[in-house]
Amino acid sequence: QVQLVESGGGLVQPGGSLRLSCEASRIIFSYFNMLGWYRQTPGNERELVAAIIRSGRATYADSVKGRFTISKDNNKSTIDLQMNNLKPEDTATYYCKARDVGGRDYWGQGTQVTVSS
């Protein structure tokens, strides 16, 4: 069974940091084309924040470049998102996504990040 379980969200002040973690089933971690983080605010579409493709190359949304870092831990089967210098506009529900080699997408349940003083 393919599962993605996020953790690490919460309330943080502007300028602060949070680290999100997504634990993936071993099968999806072994046979993925893309692992990534998306975010969504009410009334808006889900948008890409950062992703790692199978070659290991990472891509980031322009709004988070230089502040967020995506990484994966092969031993723990996790996809982590380190978020630094957080801004109020980073407030959103963050979702982990995996795309397998067949092109099928899998989503986690989401974790809330709120940046507020």
Short mmCIF file of N, CA, C and O in Angstrom, two decimals:
data_model
loop_
_atom_site.label_atom_id
_atom_site.label_comp_id
_atom_site.label_asym_id
_atom_site.label_seq_id
_atom_site.Cartn_x
_atom_site.Cartn_y
_atom_site.Cartn_z
N GLN A 1 0.84 -1.18 0.00
CA GLN A 1 0.00 0.00 0.00
C GLN A 1 0.89 1.25 0.00
O GLN A 1 1.83 1.34 0.76
N VAL A 2 0.57 2.17 -0.88
CA VAL A 2 1.36 3.40 -0.98
C VAL A 2 0.82 4.41 0.01
O VAL A 2 -0.37 4.71 0.03
N GLN A 3 1.71 4.94 0.84
CA GLN A 3 1.33 5.94 1.80
C GLN A 3 2.35 7.06 1.87
O GLN A 3 3.56 6.82 1.74
N LEU A 4 1.85 8.25 2.05
CA LEU A 4 2.69 9.42 2.30
C LEU A 4 2.14 10.10 3.54
O LEU A 4 0.97 10.47 3.57
N VAL A 5 2.97 10.26 4.56
CA VAL A 5 2.51 10.83 5.82
C VAL A 5 3.39 12.02 6.17
O VAL A 5 4.60 11.87 6.39
N GLU A 6 2.77 13.21 6.20
CA GLU A 6 3.52 14.43 6.50
C GLU A 6 3.54 14.71 8.00
O GLU A 6 2.61 14.35 8.72
N SER A 7 4.56 15.44 8.41
CA SER A 7 4.65 15.92 9.78
C SER A 7 5.52 17.17 9.81
O SER A 7 6.22 17.46 8.84
N GLY A 8 5.43 17.91 10.92
CA GLY A 8 6.33 19.04 11.11
C GLY A 8 5.71 20.41 10.93
O GLY A 8 6.39 21.42 11.13
N GLY A 9 4.45 20.49 10.57
CA GLY A 9 3.81 21.80 10.44
C GLY A 9 3.58 22.44 11.79
O GLY A 9 3.82 21.85 12.84
N GLY A 10 3.13 23.70 11.75
CA GLY A 10 2.85 24.40 13.00
C GLY A 10 2.82 25.90 12.80
O GLY A 10 2.77 26.41 11.68
N LEU A 11 2.86 26.60 13.93
CA LEU A 11 2.83 28.07 13.96
C LEU A 11 4.24 28.58 14.21
O LEU A 11 4.92 28.11 15.14
N VAL A 12 4.66 29.53 13.40
CA VAL A 12 5.99 30.10 13.55
C VAL A 12 5.93 31.59 13.25
O VAL A 12 5.09 32.04 12.46
N GLN A 13 6.81 32.35 13.88
CA GLN A 13 6.85 33.79 13.64
C GLN A 13 7.59 34.08 12.34
O GLN A 13 8.44 33.29 11.91
N PRO A 14 7.29 35.22 11.73
CA PRO A 14 8.04 35.61 10.52
C PRO A 14 9.54 35.62 10.79
O PRO A 14 9.98 36.08 11.84
N GLY A 15 10.29 35.09 9.82
CA GLY A 15 11.73 34.96 9.99
C GLY A 15 12.16 33.66 10.60
O GLY A 15 13.36 33.34 10.61
N GLY A 16 11.21 32.90 11.10
CA GLY A 16 11.54 31.63 11.74
C GLY A 16 11.70 30.49 10.76
O GLY A 16 11.64 30.69 9.53
N SER A 17 11.91 29.30 11.29
CA SER A 17 12.16 28.11 10.47
C SER A 17 11.27 26.96 10.89
O SER A 17 10.87 26.87 12.06
N LEU A 18 10.97 26.11 9.94
CA LEU A 18 10.28 24.85 10.19
C LEU A 18 10.87 23.80 9.26
O LEU A 18 11.34 24.13 8.17
N ARG A 19 10.77 22.56 9.69
CA ARG A 19 11.21 21.45 8.84
C ARG A 19 10.04 20.49 8.69
O ARG A 19 9.56 19.93 9.69
N LEU A 20 9.59 20.30 7.47
CA LEU A 20 8.54 19.34 7.18
C LEU A 20 9.17 18.02 6.75
O LEU A 20 10.21 18.01 6.09
N SER A 21 8.52 16.93 7.12
CA SER A 21 9.01 15.63 6.74
C SER A 21 7.85 14.80 6.18
O SER A 21 6.73 14.87 6.70
N CYS A 22 8.12 14.05 5.15
CA CYS A 22 7.13 13.18 4.54
C CYS A 22 7.70 11.77 4.50
O CYS A 22 8.71 11.53 3.83
N GLU A 23 7.06 10.87 5.22
CA GLU A 23 7.51 9.48 5.21
C GLU A 23 6.75 8.74 4.13
O GLU A 23 5.51 8.75 4.12
N ALA A 24 7.48 8.12 3.24
CA ALA A 24 6.87 7.43 2.11
C ALA A 24 7.02 5.93 2.23
O ALA A 24 7.99 5.44 2.81
N SER A 25 6.05 5.24 1.69
CA SER A 25 6.17 3.79 1.61
C SER A 25 7.43 3.44 0.83
O SER A 25 7.78 4.12 -0.13
N ARG A 26 8.06 2.35 1.23
CA ARG A 26 9.31 1.95 0.59
C ARG A 26 9.14 1.75 -0.91
O ARG A 26 10.02 2.10 -1.70
N ILE A 27 7.99 1.24 -1.31
CA ILE A 27 7.81 0.93 -2.72
C ILE A 27 7.79 2.19 -3.57
O ILE A 27 8.35 2.24 -4.66
N ILE A 28 7.19 3.27 -3.04
CA ILE A 28 7.15 4.50 -3.84
C ILE A 28 8.50 5.18 -3.80
O ILE A 28 8.91 5.85 -4.75
N PHE A 29 9.22 5.01 -2.72
CA PHE A 29 10.53 5.63 -2.61
C PHE A 29 11.51 4.98 -3.56
O PHE A 29 12.46 5.61 -4.01
N SER A 30 11.29 3.72 -3.88
CA SER A 30 12.20 3.00 -4.76
C SER A 30 11.88 3.20 -6.23
O SER A 30 12.77 3.12 -7.07
N TYR A 31 10.62 3.49 -6.54
CA TYR A 31 10.20 3.55 -7.94
C TYR A 31 9.50 4.87 -8.23
O TYR A 31 8.37 4.90 -8.69
N PHE A 32 10.15 5.97 -7.96
CA PHE A 32 9.52 7.26 -8.19
C PHE A 32 10.16 7.98 -9.37
O PHE A 32 11.32 7.76 -9.70
N ASN A 33 9.39 8.85 -9.99
CA ASN A 33 9.92 9.78 -10.97
C ASN A 33 10.10 11.17 -10.39
O ASN A 33 10.96 11.93 -10.80
N MET A 34 9.24 11.48 -9.40
CA MET A 34 9.31 12.78 -8.76
C MET A 34 8.80 12.68 -7.34
O MET A 34 7.81 12.01 -7.07
N LEU A 35 9.48 13.34 -6.42
CA LEU A 35 9.03 13.50 -5.03
C LEU A 35 9.03 14.99 -4.74
O LEU A 35 10.01 15.67 -5.03
N GLY A 36 7.94 15.48 -4.18
CA GLY A 36 7.90 16.92 -4.00
C GLY A 36 6.96 17.40 -2.93
O GLY A 36 6.24 16.62 -2.31
N TRP A 37 6.99 18.70 -2.73
CA TRP A 37 6.12 19.39 -1.79
C TRP A 37 5.32 20.45 -2.55
O TRP A 37 5.89 21.19 -3.37
N TYR A 38 4.04 20.48 -2.27
CA TYR A 38 3.13 21.48 -2.82
C TYR A 38 2.46 22.20 -1.67
O TYR A 38 2.50 21.73 -0.53
N ARG A 39 1.82 23.33 -1.96
CA ARG A 39 1.06 24.02 -0.93
C ARG A 39 -0.20 24.62 -1.53
O ARG A 39 -0.27 24.87 -2.73
N GLN A 40 -1.17 24.83 -0.65
CA GLN A 40 -2.46 25.33 -1.10
C GLN A 40 -3.07 26.23 -0.03
O GLN A 40 -3.02 25.90 1.16
N THR A 41 -3.63 27.34 -0.48
CA THR A 41 -4.38 28.23 0.40
C THR A 41 -5.84 28.22 -0.05
O THR A 41 -6.13 27.90 -1.21
N PRO A 42 -6.75 28.56 0.84
CA PRO A 42 -8.18 28.52 0.50
C PRO A 42 -8.51 29.32 -0.76
O PRO A 42 -8.07 30.46 -0.90
N GLY A 43 -9.24 28.71 -1.66
CA GLY A 43 -9.66 29.37 -2.89
C GLY A 43 -8.64 29.38 -4.00
O GLY A 43 -8.90 29.92 -5.08
N ASN A 44 -7.47 28.78 -3.73
CA ASN A 44 -6.40 28.76 -4.73
C ASN A 44 -6.03 27.34 -5.10
O ASN A 44 -6.29 26.39 -4.36
N GLU A 45 -5.40 27.20 -6.27
CA GLU A 45 -4.94 25.89 -6.69
C GLU A 45 -3.68 25.50 -5.93
O GLU A 45 -2.93 26.36 -5.44
N ARG A 46 -3.47 24.20 -5.86
CA ARG A 46 -2.25 23.70 -5.25
C ARG A 46 -1.07 24.07 -6.15
O ARG A 46 -1.15 23.93 -7.38
N GLU A 47 0.01 24.54 -5.53
CA GLU A 47 1.15 24.97 -6.32
C GLU A 47 2.42 24.24 -5.87
O GLU A 47 2.57 23.91 -4.69
N LEU A 48 3.32 24.05 -6.81
CA LEU A 48 4.58 23.40 -6.52
C LEU A 48 5.45 24.31 -5.66
O LEU A 48 5.60 25.50 -5.95
N VAL A 49 6.03 23.74 -4.62
CA VAL A 49 6.99 24.46 -3.79
C VAL A 49 8.40 24.00 -4.15
O VAL A 49 9.29 24.80 -4.45
N ALA A 50 8.62 22.70 -4.12
CA ALA A 50 9.94 22.14 -4.43
C ALA A 50 9.77 20.67 -4.79
O ALA A 50 8.86 20.01 -4.29
N ALA A 51 10.67 20.18 -5.63
CA ALA A 51 10.58 18.78 -6.05
C ALA A 51 11.96 18.25 -6.38
O ALA A 51 12.87 19.01 -6.74
N ILE A 52 12.10 16.94 -6.24
CA ILE A 52 13.31 16.22 -6.64
C ILE A 52 12.89 15.21 -7.69
O ILE A 52 11.96 14.43 -7.47
N ILE A 53 13.58 15.22 -8.83
CA ILE A 53 13.30 14.22 -9.83
C ILE A 53 14.30 13.07 -9.69
O ILE A 53 15.24 13.15 -8.90
N ARG A 54 14.06 12.01 -10.46
CA ARG A 54 14.81 10.78 -10.25
C ARG A 54 16.32 10.96 -10.40
O ARG A 54 17.10 10.28 -9.74
N SER A 55 16.72 11.88 -11.27
CA SER A 55 18.16 12.13 -11.47
C SER A 55 18.81 12.77 -10.25
O SER A 55 20.04 12.82 -10.15
N GLY A 56 17.98 13.26 -9.33
CA GLY A 56 18.50 13.93 -8.15
C GLY A 56 18.44 15.44 -8.23
O GLY A 56 18.69 16.13 -7.25
N ARG A 57 18.10 15.94 -9.40
CA ARG A 57 18.01 17.40 -9.55
C ARG A 57 16.79 17.93 -8.83
O ARG A 57 15.71 17.34 -8.87
N ALA A 58 16.98 19.07 -8.15
CA ALA A 58 15.89 19.71 -7.41
C ALA A 58 15.44 20.96 -8.14
O ALA A 58 16.21 21.64 -8.81
N THR A 59 14.15 21.25 -8.00
CA THR A 59 13.58 22.46 -8.58
C THR A 59 12.74 23.16 -7.53
O THR A 59 12.17 22.51 -6.65
N TYR A 60 12.71 24.49 -7.59
CA TYR A 60 12.02 25.28 -6.58
C TYR A 60 11.14 26.35 -7.23
O TYR A 60 11.47 26.87 -8.30
N ALA A 61 10.07 26.69 -6.56
CA ALA A 61 9.28 27.85 -6.96
C ALA A 61 10.13 29.09 -6.72
O ALA A 61 10.92 29.16 -5.78
N ASP A 62 9.97 30.08 -7.57
CA ASP A 62 10.77 31.31 -7.44
C ASP A 62 10.58 31.96 -6.07
O ASP A 62 11.51 32.53 -5.52
N SER A 63 9.39 31.83 -5.53
CA SER A 63 9.07 32.50 -4.27
C SER A 63 9.81 31.91 -3.07
O SER A 63 9.86 32.55 -2.01
N VAL A 64 10.37 30.71 -3.22
CA VAL A 64 11.03 30.07 -2.08
C VAL A 64 12.52 29.84 -2.31
O VAL A 64 13.22 29.37 -1.41
N LYS A 65 13.02 30.15 -3.50
CA LYS A 65 14.44 29.94 -3.80
C LYS A 65 15.31 30.69 -2.80
O LYS A 65 15.07 31.85 -2.50
N GLY A 66 16.31 30.01 -2.30
CA GLY A 66 17.22 30.62 -1.34
C GLY A 66 16.74 30.52 0.09
O GLY A 66 17.50 30.83 1.02
N ARG A 67 15.48 30.11 0.30
CA ARG A 67 14.94 30.00 1.65
C ARG A 67 14.58 28.56 2.01
O ARG A 67 14.70 28.16 3.17
N PHE A 68 14.10 27.80 1.03
CA PHE A 68 13.68 26.43 1.27
C PHE A 68 14.67 25.46 0.63
O PHE A 68 15.25 25.75 -0.44
N THR A 69 14.83 24.30 1.26
CA THR A 69 15.69 23.25 0.71
C THR A 69 14.97 21.91 0.82
O THR A 69 14.53 21.53 1.90
N ILE A 70 14.88 21.21 -0.31
CA ILE A 70 14.27 19.88 -0.32
C ILE A 70 15.39 18.83 -0.32
O ILE A 70 16.45 19.03 -0.94
N SER A 71 15.15 17.75 0.41
CA SER A 71 16.12 16.68 0.45
C SER A 71 15.41 15.37 0.68
O SER A 71 14.26 15.35 1.14
N LYS A 72 16.07 14.26 0.38
CA LYS A 72 15.49 12.96 0.66
C LYS A 72 16.49 12.11 1.39
O LYS A 72 17.70 12.20 1.17
N ASP A 73 15.96 11.30 2.28
CA ASP A 73 16.78 10.39 3.07
C ASP A 73 16.42 8.97 2.65
O ASP A 73 15.34 8.48 2.97
N ASN A 74 17.33 8.34 1.94
CA ASN A 74 17.03 7.00 1.42
C ASN A 74 16.90 5.96 2.52
O ASN A 74 16.15 4.99 2.39
N ASN A 75 17.60 6.15 3.61
CA ASN A 75 17.53 5.19 4.71
C ASN A 75 16.19 5.26 5.44
O ASN A 75 15.66 4.24 5.87
N LYS A 76 15.69 6.47 5.59
CA LYS A 76 14.44 6.67 6.32
C LYS A 76 13.23 6.72 5.39
O LYS A 76 12.10 6.77 5.85
N SER A 77 13.46 6.77 4.08
CA SER A 77 12.38 6.92 3.09
C SER A 77 11.57 8.18 3.35
O SER A 77 10.33 8.17 3.35
N THR A 78 12.26 9.27 3.58
CA THR A 78 11.58 10.54 3.84
C THR A 78 12.00 11.60 2.82
O THR A 78 13.11 11.57 2.29
N ILE A 79 11.07 12.51 2.58
CA ILE A 79 11.33 13.69 1.77
C ILE A 79 11.14 14.88 2.70
O ILE A 79 10.05 15.08 3.24
N ASP A 80 12.18 15.62 2.94
CA ASP A 80 12.15 16.71 3.91
C ASP A 80 12.17 18.06 3.20
O ASP A 80 12.76 18.21 2.13
N LEU A 81 11.54 19.03 3.84
CA LEU A 81 11.55 20.40 3.33
C LEU A 81 11.98 21.31 4.47
O LEU A 81 11.22 21.51 5.43
N GLN A 82 13.18 21.84 4.39
CA GLN A 82 13.67 22.80 5.37
C GLN A 82 13.26 24.19 4.92
O GLN A 82 13.61 24.61 3.82
N MET A 83 12.51 24.87 5.76
CA MET A 83 11.99 26.19 5.41
C MET A 83 12.57 27.22 6.36
O MET A 83 12.34 27.16 7.57
N ASN A 84 13.35 28.15 5.83
CA ASN A 84 13.98 29.20 6.61
C ASN A 84 13.44 30.56 6.20
O ASN A 84 12.87 30.72 5.11
N ASN A 85 13.63 31.53 7.08
CA ASN A 85 13.18 32.91 6.81
C ASN A 85 11.74 32.92 6.32
O ASN A 85 11.41 33.53 5.29
N LEU A 86 10.89 32.26 7.08
CA LEU A 86 9.50 32.14 6.67
C LEU A 86 8.78 33.49 6.68
O LEU A 86 9.08 34.36 7.51
N LYS A 87 7.87 33.63 5.74
CA LYS A 87 7.10 34.86 5.57
C LYS A 87 5.61 34.56 5.74
O LYS A 87 5.18 33.42 5.52
N PRO A 88 4.82 35.56 6.09
CA PRO A 88 3.37 35.32 6.22
C PRO A 88 2.76 34.71 4.96
O PRO A 88 1.83 33.90 5.07
N GLU A 89 3.28 35.05 3.80
CA GLU A 89 2.73 34.51 2.55
C GLU A 89 3.07 33.04 2.34
O GLU A 89 2.57 32.41 1.40
N ASP A 90 3.91 32.46 3.20
CA ASP A 90 4.18 31.03 3.15
C ASP A 90 3.10 30.23 3.88
O ASP A 90 3.10 28.99 3.83
N THR A 91 2.20 30.92 4.56
CA THR A 91 1.11 30.25 5.26
C THR A 91 0.26 29.47 4.27
O THR A 91 -0.22 30.03 3.27
N ALA A 92 0.09 28.17 4.53
CA ALA A 92 -0.65 27.30 3.62
C ALA A 92 -0.71 25.90 4.21
O ALA A 92 -0.04 25.61 5.21
N THR A 93 -1.51 25.06 3.57
CA THR A 93 -1.43 23.63 3.86
C THR A 93 -0.42 23.03 2.89
O THR A 93 -0.54 23.23 1.67
N TYR A 94 0.54 22.33 3.43
CA TYR A 94 1.61 21.76 2.62
C TYR A 94 1.35 20.26 2.42
O TYR A 94 1.05 19.54 3.37
N TYR A 95 1.49 19.84 1.17
CA TYR A 95 1.23 18.45 0.80
C TYR A 95 2.47 17.82 0.18
O TYR A 95 3.17 18.44 -0.64
N CYS A 96 2.69 16.58 0.55
CA CYS A 96 3.74 15.78 -0.06
C CYS A 96 3.14 15.04 -1.25
O CYS A 96 2.00 14.56 -1.19
N LYS A 97 3.90 14.95 -2.32
CA LYS A 97 3.43 14.27 -3.53
C LYS A 97 4.53 13.38 -4.06
O LYS A 97 5.70 13.73 -4.04
N ALA A 98 4.12 12.22 -4.56
CA ALA A 98 5.04 11.32 -5.24
C ALA A 98 4.42 10.91 -6.57
O ALA A 98 3.21 10.68 -6.65
N ARG A 99 5.24 10.84 -7.59
CA ARG A 99 4.79 10.34 -8.89
C ARG A 99 5.63 9.11 -9.21
O ARG A 99 6.86 9.19 -9.25
N ASP A 100 4.94 7.98 -9.46
CA ASP A 100 5.70 6.77 -9.71
C ASP A 100 6.13 6.69 -11.17
O ASP A 100 5.79 7.56 -11.99
N VAL A 101 6.86 5.66 -11.50
CA VAL A 101 7.42 5.54 -12.84
C VAL A 101 6.34 5.35 -13.89
O VAL A 101 6.57 5.56 -15.08
N GLY A 102 5.14 4.96 -13.45
CA GLY A 102 4.02 4.82 -14.37
C GLY A 102 3.23 6.11 -14.57
O GLY A 102 2.26 6.13 -15.33
N GLY A 103 3.63 7.17 -13.85
CA GLY A 103 2.95 8.45 -13.99
C GLY A 103 1.80 8.66 -13.03
O GLY A 103 1.10 9.67 -13.10
N ARG A 104 1.59 7.74 -12.10
CA ARG A 104 0.51 7.89 -11.14
C ARG A 104 0.98 8.76 -9.98
O ARG A 104 2.09 8.60 -9.49
N ASP A 105 0.08 9.66 -9.54
CA ASP A 105 0.39 10.57 -8.43
C ASP A 105 -0.21 10.07 -7.13
O ASP A 105 -1.32 9.55 -7.09
N TYR A 106 0.54 10.31 -6.06
CA TYR A 106 0.09 9.98 -4.71
C TYR A 106 0.28 11.23 -3.85
O TYR A 106 1.27 11.93 -3.98
N TRP A 107 -0.69 11.45 -2.95
CA TRP A 107 -0.66 12.64 -2.10
C TRP A 107 -0.76 12.25 -0.64
O TRP A 107 -1.44 11.29 -0.28
N GLY A 108 -0.11 13.06 0.20
CA GLY A 108 -0.29 12.94 1.63
C GLY A 108 -1.53 13.70 2.06
O GLY A 108 -2.21 14.32 1.25
N GLN A 109 -1.79 13.68 3.36
CA GLN A 109 -3.01 14.29 3.88
C GLN A 109 -2.87 15.78 4.13
O GLN A 109 -3.86 16.47 4.34
N GLY A 110 -1.65 16.28 4.12
CA GLY A 110 -1.40 17.71 4.30
C GLY A 110 -1.04 18.06 5.73
O GLY A 110 -1.47 17.39 6.68
N THR A 111 -0.25 19.10 5.87
CA THR A 111 0.10 19.63 7.18
C THR A 111 0.08 21.16 7.12
O THR A 111 0.55 21.76 6.15
N GLN A 112 -0.50 21.77 8.14
CA GLN A 112 -0.70 23.22 8.13
C GLN A 112 0.55 23.95 8.61
O GLN A 112 1.13 23.60 9.64
N VAL A 113 0.93 24.96 7.86
CA VAL A 113 2.01 25.87 8.26
C VAL A 113 1.41 27.26 8.35
O VAL A 113 0.82 27.76 7.39
N THR A 114 1.56 27.89 9.51
CA THR A 114 1.07 29.25 9.72
C THR A 114 2.21 30.13 10.16
O THR A 114 2.88 29.82 11.16
N VAL A 115 2.43 31.20 9.42
CA VAL A 115 3.49 32.15 9.73
C VAL A 115 2.83 33.45 10.17
O VAL A 115 2.23 34.17 9.37
N SER A 116 2.94 33.74 11.46
CA SER A 116 2.25 34.90 12.00
C SER A 116 2.91 35.35 13.29
O SER A 116 3.44 34.53 14.04
N SER A 117 2.87 36.65 13.53
CA SER A 117 3.39 37.17 14.78
C SER A 117 2.27 37.31 15.80
O SER A 117 2.51 37.72 16.94
#
